[in-house]
CSV table of C-alpha atoms in Angstrom, one decimal:
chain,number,residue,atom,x,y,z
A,1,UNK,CA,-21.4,16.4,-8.6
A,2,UNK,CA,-19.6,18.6,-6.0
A,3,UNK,CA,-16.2,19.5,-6.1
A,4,UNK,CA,-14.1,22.1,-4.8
A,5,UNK,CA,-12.9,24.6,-7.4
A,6,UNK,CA,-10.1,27.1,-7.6
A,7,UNK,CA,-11.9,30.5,-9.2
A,8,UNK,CA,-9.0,32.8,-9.1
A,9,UNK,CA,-5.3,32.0,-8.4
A,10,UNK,CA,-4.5,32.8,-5.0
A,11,UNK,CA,-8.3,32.9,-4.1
A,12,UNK,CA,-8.5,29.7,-2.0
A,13,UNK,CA,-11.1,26.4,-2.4
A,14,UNK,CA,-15.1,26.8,-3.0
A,15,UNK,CA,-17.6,23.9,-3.4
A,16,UNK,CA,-19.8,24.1,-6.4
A,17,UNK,CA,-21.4,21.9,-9.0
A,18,UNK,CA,-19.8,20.8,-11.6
A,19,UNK,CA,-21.1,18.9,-14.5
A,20,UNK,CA,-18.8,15.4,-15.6
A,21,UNK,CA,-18.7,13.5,-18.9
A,22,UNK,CA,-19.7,10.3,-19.3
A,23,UNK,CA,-16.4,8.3,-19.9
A,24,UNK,CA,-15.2,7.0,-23.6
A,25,UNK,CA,-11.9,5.6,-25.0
A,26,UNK,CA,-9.5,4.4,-21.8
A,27,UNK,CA,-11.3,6.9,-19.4
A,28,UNK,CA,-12.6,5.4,-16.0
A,29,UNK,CA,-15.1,7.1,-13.9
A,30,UNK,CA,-14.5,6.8,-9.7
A,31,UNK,CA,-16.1,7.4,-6.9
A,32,UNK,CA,-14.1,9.5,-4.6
A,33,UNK,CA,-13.7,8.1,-1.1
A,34,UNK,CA,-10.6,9.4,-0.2
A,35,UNK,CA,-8.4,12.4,-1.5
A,36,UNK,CA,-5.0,13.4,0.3
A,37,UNK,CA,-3.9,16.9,0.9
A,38,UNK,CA,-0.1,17.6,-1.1
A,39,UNK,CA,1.4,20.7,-0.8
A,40,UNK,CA,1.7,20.8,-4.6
A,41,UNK,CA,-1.5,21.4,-5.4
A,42,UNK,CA,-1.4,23.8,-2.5
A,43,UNK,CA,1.5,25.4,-4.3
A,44,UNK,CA,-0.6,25.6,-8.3
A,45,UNK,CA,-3.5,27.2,-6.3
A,46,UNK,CA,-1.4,30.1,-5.5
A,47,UNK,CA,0.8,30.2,-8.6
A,48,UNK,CA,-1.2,28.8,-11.4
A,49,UNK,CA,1.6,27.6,-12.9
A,50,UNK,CA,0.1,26.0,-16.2
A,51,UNK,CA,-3.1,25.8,-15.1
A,52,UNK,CA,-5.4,28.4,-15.5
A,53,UNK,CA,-9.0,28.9,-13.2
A,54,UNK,CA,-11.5,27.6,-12.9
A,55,UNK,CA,-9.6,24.3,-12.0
A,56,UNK,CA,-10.5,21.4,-10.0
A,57,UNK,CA,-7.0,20.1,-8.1
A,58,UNK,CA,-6.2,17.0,-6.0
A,59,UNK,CA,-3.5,13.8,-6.7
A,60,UNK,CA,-4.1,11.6,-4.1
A,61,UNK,CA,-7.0,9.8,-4.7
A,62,UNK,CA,-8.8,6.3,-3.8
A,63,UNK,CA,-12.0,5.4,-4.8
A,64,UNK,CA,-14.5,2.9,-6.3
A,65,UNK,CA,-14.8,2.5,-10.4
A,66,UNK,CA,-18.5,2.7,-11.3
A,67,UNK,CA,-17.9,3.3,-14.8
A,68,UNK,CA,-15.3,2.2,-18.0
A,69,UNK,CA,-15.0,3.5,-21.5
A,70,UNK,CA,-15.3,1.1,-24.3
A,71,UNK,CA,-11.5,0.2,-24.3
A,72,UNK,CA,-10.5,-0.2,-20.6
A,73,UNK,CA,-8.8,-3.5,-19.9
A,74,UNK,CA,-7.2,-2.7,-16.6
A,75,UNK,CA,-10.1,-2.4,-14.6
A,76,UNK,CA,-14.0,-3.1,-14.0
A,77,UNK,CA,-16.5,-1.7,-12.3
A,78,UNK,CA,-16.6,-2.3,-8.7
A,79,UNK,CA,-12.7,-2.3,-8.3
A,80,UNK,CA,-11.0,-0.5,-5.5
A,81,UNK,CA,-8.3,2.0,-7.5
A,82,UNK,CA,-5.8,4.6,-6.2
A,83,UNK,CA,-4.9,7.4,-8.8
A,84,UNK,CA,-1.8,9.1,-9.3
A,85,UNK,CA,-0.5,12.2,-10.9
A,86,UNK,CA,1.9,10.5,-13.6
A,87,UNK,CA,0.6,10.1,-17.1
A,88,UNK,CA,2.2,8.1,-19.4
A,89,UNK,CA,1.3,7.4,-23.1
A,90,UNK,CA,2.7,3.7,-23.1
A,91,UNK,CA,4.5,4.0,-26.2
A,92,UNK,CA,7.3,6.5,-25.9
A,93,UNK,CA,11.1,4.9,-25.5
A,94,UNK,CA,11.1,5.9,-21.4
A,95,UNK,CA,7.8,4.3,-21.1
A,96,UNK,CA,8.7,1.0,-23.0
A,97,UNK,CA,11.7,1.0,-20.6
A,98,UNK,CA,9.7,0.8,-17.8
A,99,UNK,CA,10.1,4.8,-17.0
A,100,UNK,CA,6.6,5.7,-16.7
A,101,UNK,CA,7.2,8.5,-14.8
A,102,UNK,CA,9.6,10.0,-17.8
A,103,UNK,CA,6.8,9.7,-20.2
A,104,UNK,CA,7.4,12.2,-23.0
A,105,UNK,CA,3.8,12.7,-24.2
A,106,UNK,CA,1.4,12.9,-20.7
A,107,UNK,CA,-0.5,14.6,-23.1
A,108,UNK,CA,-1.5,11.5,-25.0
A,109,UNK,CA,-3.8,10.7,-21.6
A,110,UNK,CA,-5.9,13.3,-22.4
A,111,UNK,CA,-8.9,14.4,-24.3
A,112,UNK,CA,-8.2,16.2,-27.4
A,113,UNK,CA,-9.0,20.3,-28.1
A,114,UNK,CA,-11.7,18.7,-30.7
A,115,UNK,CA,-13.6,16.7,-27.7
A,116,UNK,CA,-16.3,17.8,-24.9
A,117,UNK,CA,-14.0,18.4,-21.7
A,118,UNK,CA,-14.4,16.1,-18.9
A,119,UNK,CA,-15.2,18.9,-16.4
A,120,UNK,CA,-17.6,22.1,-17.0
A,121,UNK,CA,-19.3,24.4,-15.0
A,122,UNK,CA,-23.3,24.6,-15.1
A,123,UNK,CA,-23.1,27.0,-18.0
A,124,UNK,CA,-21.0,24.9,-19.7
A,125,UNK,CA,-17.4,26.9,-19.3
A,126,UNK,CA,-14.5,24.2,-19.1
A,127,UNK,CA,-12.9,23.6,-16.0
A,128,UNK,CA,-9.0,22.7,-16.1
A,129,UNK,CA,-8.5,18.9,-14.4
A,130,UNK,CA,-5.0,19.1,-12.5
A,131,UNK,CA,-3.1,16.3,-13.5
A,132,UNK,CA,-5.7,14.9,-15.4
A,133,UNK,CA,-7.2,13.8,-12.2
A,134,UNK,CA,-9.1,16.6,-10.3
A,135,UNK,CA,-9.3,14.7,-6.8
A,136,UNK,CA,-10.7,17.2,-4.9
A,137,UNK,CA,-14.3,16.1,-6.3
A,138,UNK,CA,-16.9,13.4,-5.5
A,139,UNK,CA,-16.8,11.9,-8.9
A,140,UNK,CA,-12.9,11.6,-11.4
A,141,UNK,CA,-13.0,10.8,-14.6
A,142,UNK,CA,-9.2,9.8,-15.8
A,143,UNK,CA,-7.5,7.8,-18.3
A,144,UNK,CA,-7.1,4.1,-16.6
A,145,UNK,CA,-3.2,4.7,-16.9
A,146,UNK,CA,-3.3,6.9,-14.1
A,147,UNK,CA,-4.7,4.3,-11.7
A,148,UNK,CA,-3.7,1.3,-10.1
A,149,UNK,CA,-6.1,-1.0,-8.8
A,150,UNK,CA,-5.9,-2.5,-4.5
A,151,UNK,CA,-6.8,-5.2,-2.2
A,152,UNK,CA,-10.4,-3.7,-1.1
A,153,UNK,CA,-9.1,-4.7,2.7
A,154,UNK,CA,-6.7,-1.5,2.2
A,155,UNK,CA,-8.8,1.3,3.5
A,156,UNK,CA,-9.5,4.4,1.3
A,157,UNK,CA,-7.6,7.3,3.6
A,158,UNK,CA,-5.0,5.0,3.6
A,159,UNK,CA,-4.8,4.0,-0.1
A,160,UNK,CA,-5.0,7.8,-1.0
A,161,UNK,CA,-1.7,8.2,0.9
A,162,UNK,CA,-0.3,5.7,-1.6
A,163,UNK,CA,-0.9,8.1,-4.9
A,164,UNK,CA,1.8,10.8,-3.9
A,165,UNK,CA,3.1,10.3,-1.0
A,166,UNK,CA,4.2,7.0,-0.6
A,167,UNK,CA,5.3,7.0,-4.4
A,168,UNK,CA,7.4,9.7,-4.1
A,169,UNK,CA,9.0,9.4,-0.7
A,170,UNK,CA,9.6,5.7,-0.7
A,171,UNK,CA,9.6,5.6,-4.4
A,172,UNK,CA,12.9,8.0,-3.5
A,173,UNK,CA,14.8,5.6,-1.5
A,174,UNK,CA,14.0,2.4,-3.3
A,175,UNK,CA,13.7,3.2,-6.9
A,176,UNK,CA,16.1,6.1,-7.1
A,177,UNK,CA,18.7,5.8,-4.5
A,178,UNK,CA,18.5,2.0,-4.4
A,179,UNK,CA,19.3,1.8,-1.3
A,180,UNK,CA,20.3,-1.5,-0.3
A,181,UNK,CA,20.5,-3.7,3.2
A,182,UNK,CA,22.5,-2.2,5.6
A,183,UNK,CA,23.0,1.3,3.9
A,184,UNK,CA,22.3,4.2,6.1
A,185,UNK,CA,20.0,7.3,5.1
A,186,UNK,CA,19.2,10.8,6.8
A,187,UNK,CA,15.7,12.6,5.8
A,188,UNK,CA,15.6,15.7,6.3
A,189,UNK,CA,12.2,17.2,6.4
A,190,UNK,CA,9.7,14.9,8.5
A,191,UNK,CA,6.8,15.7,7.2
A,192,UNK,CA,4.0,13.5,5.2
A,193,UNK,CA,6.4,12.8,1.9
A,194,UNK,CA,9.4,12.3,4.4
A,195,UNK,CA,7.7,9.8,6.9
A,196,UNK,CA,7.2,8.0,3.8
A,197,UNK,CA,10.7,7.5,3.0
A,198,UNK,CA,11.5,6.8,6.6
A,199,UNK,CA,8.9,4.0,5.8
A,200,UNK,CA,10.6,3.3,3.0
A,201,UNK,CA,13.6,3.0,4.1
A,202,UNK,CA,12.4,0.3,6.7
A,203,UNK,CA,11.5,-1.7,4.0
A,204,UNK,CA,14.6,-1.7,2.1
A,205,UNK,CA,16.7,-2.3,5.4
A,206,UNK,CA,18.7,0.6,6.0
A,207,UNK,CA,21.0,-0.3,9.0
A,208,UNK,CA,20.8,3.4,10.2
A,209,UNK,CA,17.2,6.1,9.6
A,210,UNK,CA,18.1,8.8,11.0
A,211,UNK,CA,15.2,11.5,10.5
A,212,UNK,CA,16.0,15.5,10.5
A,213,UNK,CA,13.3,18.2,11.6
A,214,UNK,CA,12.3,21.4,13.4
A,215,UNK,CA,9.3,20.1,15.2
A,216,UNK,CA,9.5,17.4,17.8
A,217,UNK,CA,6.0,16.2,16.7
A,218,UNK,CA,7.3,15.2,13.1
A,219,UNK,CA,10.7,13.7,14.7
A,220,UNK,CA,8.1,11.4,17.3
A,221,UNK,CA,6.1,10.0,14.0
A,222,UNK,CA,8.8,9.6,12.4
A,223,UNK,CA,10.2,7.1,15.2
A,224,UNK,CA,7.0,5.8,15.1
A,225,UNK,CA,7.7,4.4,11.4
A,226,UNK,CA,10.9,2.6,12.0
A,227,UNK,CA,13.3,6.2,12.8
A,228,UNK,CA,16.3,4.5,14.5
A,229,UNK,CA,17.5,8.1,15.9
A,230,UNK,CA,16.0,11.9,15.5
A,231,UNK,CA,17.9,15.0,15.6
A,232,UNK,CA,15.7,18.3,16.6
A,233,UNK,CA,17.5,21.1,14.1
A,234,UNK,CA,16.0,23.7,16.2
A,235,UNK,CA,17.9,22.5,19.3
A,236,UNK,CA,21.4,21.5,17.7
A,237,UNK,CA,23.3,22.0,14.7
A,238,UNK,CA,22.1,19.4,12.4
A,239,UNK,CA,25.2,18.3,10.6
A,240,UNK,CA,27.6,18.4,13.9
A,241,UNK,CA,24.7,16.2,15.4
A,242,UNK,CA,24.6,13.9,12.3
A,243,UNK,CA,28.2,13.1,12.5
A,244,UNK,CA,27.9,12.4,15.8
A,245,UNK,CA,25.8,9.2,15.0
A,246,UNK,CA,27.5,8.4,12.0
A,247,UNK,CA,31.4,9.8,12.2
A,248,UNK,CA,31.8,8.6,8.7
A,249,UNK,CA,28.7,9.9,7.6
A,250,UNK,CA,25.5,8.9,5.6
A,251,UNK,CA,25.0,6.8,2.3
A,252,UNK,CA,22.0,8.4,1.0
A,253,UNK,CA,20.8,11.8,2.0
A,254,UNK,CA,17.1,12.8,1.5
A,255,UNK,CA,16.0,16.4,1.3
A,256,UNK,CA,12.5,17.0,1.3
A,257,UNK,CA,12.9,20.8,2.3
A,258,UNK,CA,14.3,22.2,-1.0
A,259,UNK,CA,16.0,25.5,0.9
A,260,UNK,CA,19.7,26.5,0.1
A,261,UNK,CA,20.6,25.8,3.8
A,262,UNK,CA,19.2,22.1,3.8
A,263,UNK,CA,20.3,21.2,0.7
A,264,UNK,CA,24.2,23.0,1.7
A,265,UNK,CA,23.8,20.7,5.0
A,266,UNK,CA,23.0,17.9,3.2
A,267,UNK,CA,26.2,17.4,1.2
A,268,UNK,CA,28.4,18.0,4.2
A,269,UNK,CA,26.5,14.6,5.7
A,270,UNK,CA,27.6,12.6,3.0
A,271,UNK,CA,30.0,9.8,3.5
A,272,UNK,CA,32.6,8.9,0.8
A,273,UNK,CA,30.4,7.8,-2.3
A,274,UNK,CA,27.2,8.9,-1.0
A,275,UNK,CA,24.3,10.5,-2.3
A,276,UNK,CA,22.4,13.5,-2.2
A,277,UNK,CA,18.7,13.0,-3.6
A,278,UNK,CA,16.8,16.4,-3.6
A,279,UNK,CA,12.8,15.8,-3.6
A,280,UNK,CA,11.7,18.9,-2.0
A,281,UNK,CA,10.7,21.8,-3.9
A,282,UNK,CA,10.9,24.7,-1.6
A,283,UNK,CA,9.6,28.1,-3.8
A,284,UNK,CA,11.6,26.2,-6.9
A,285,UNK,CA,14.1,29.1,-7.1
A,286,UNK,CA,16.7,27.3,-4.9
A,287,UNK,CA,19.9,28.1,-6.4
A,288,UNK,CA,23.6,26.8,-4.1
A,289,UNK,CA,27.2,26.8,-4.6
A,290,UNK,CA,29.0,23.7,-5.1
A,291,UNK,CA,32.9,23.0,-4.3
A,292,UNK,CA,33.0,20.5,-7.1
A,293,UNK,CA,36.8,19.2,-6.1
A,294,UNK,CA,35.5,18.2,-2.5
A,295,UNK,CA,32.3,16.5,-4.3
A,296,UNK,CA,35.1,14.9,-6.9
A,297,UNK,CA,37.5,13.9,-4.5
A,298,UNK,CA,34.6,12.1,-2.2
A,299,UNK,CA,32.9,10.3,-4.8
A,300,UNK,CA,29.3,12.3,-4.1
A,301,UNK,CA,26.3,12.8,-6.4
A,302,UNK,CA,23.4,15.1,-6.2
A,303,UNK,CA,20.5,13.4,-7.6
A,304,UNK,CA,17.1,15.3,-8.4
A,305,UNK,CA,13.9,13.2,-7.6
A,306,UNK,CA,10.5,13.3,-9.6
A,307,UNK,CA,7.9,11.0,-8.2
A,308,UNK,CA,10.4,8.6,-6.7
A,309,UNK,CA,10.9,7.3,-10.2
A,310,UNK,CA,7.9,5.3,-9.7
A,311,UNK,CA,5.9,2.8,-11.9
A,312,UNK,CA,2.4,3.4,-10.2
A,313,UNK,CA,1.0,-0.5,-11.6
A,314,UNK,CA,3.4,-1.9,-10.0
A,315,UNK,CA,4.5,0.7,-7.1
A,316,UNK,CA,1.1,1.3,-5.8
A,317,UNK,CA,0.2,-2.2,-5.5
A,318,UNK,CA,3.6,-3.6,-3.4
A,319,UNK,CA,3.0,-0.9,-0.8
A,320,UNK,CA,-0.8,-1.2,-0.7
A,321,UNK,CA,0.5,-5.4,0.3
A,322,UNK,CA,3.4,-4.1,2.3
A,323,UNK,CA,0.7,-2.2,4.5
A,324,UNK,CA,-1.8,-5.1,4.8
A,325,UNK,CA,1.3,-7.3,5.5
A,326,UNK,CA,1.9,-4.8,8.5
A,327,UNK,CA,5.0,-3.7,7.3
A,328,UNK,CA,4.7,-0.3,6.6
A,329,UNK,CA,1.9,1.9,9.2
A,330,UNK,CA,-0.2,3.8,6.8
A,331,UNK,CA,-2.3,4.7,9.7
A,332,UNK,CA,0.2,6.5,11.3
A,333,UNK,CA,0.6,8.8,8.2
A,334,UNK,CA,-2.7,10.2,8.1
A,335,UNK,CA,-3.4,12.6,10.6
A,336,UNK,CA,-7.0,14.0,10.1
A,337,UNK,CA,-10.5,13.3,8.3
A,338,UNK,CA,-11.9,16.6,6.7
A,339,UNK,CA,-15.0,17.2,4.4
A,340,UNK,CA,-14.4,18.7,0.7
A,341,UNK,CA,-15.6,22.2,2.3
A,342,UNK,CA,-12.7,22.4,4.7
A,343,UNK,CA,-9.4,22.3,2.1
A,344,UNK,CA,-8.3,25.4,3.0
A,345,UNK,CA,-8.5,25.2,6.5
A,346,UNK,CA,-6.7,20.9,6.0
A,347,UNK,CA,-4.0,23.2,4.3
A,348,UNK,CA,-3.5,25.7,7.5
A,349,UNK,CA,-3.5,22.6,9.6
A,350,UNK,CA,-0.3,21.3,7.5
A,351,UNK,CA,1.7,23.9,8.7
A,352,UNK,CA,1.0,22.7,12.3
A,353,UNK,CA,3.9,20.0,13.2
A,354,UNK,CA,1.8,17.2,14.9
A,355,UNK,CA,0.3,17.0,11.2
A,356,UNK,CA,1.4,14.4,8.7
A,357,UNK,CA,-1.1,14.3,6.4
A,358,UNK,CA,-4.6,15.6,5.9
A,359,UNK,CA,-7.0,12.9,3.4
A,360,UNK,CA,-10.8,14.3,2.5
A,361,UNK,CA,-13.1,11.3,3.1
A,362,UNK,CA,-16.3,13.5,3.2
A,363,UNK,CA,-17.6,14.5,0.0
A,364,UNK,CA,-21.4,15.8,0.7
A,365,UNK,CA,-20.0,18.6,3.1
């Protein structure tokens, strides 16, 4: 099958053929019709980080099963499924609680060092899988709790969206904030993991959405998805501008820019008792200073976000409805079609603030 393969860190995307294992155990084999662009994997083909080359990336994916190991149970061939990057074991005391996404053994989705690997290279060489899913292929073989099966009305480049994006930025405001009817939120950072919590903070029914970004594109999409009011931080002081919709300030604060400034801004939007919830990575060194009597004395929390504390079976599956239902605009979140040869050119065009998000639906190419 073809897939595009990191050779070197830092060395960019290159389509090759890759050979793929039959599946055994829990494994299920899909064909790829949709894989989403996150800035994640963007960020492990520059670093590495844990993964060594040759590796095959990509975590939004949404395909077709054509193939099931011997001990699958959760789907069958011909089913519509959307993967997702968390692996859980089912067994640990996070999982039995209903924290998937805490899993302490993600290992246990895996094939053993004593087994065939699931991807090699034509001369056999093992090819690293990131996340266990490799989406940035025409063919994934994963372990069936890394997938959650939709309606087949949902279409693919919208169902990928649903594997990352939508689980982590809606997953934010209605799993880990809780926010409730009424409640107001600020996101800062409009882009495709931010519209989604804009999105999801429609369906929860946040009184007030007010959406925080540098580019006017981002700040007109995110309107689009139910954004009662924008502010444009590169025309006014953000906090200033925040307070002047909400003189009390905000219940929940999302930042999905991970920078010592944003993150510094954020807390001073907070109303008494409100949250900050930090979801953005930015390089992962972010490091800021906290007046811990002001945070004491106003009842704040900072709250770090993986995932949006998501159960993918039974995430993936309410917004997959919630879009068919017409309640939340997948559409709208995906912003371009490209073919598996054109990743690194889909990653350039992220950068571009009219973008949202950028979904592979042509594999041959």
């Amino acid at each position: 099958m073809k897939a595009s393969v990191v050779n070197a860190v830092g060395g960019g995307f290159t389509v090759q053929e890759l050979q793929l294992a039959q599946p055994q155990g829990r494994e299920v084999l899909i064909q790829v019709r949709a894989s989403g662009l996150c800035h994640s994997d963007l960020t492990l083909a520059e670093t590495g980080f844990g993964y060594s080359p040759p590796m095959v990336l990509g975590h939004e994916v949404a395909g077709v099963v054509i193939a099931v190991g011997e001990q699958v149970s959760e789907c069958a061939v011909g089913d519509h499924v959307v993967g997702c990057l968390i692996q859980f074991c089912g067994r640990c005391v996070p999982c039995l609680s209903g924290h998937t996404h805490a899993c302490l053994h993600p290992e246990a989705t895996l094939r053993g060092p004593d087994q065939p690997a699931r991807l090699c290279c034509s001369d056999g060489q093992p090819v690293e899988q990131g996340f266990g899913l490799g989406g940035f292929a025409a063919q994934v073989l994963t372990h069936e709790s890394q997938l959650a099966v939709v309606p087949k009305a949902l279409p693919f480049e919208q169902a990928a969206v649903l594997g990352c994006g939508m689980l982590t930025g809606a997953g934010a405001v209605l799993n880990t904030a809780k926010v409730r009817h009424g409640e107001s939120v600020v996101v800062i950072g409009a882009g495709g993991v931010g519209l989604c919590a804009v999105a999801g903070a429609v369906l929860a029914g946040a009184s007030r959405i007010v959406a925080v970004d540098l580019a006017e594109g981002k700040l007109q999409r995110a309107r689009g998805l139910g954004a009662t009011d924008t502010i444009d931080a590169s025309q006014t002081e953000p906090v200033q501008a925040l307070k002047a919709l909400l003189p009390g300030g905000a219940d929940h604060v999302f930042d999905f820019v991970g920078v010592r400034t944003v993150v510094e801004q954020g807390l001073q939007m907070l109303a008494k008792g409100g949250g900050l919830y930090l979801v953005g990575i930015g390089d992962g060194t972010t490091r800021i200073d906290l007046h811990t009597l002001g945070m004491m004395s106003n009842h704040n929390r900072i709250v770090s976000v993986y995932m949006g504390s998501s159960n993918l079976k039974r995430d993936i599956p309410f917004y997959a409805q919630m879009a068919l239902a017409g309640r939340v605009n997948l559409a709208a979140l995906v912003s371009r079609q490209i073919a598996l040869s054109q990743i690194d050119e889909g990653f350039r065009s992220l950068k571009d603030g009219s973008t949202a998000r950028v979904v592979i639906t042509d594999f041959e190419h």
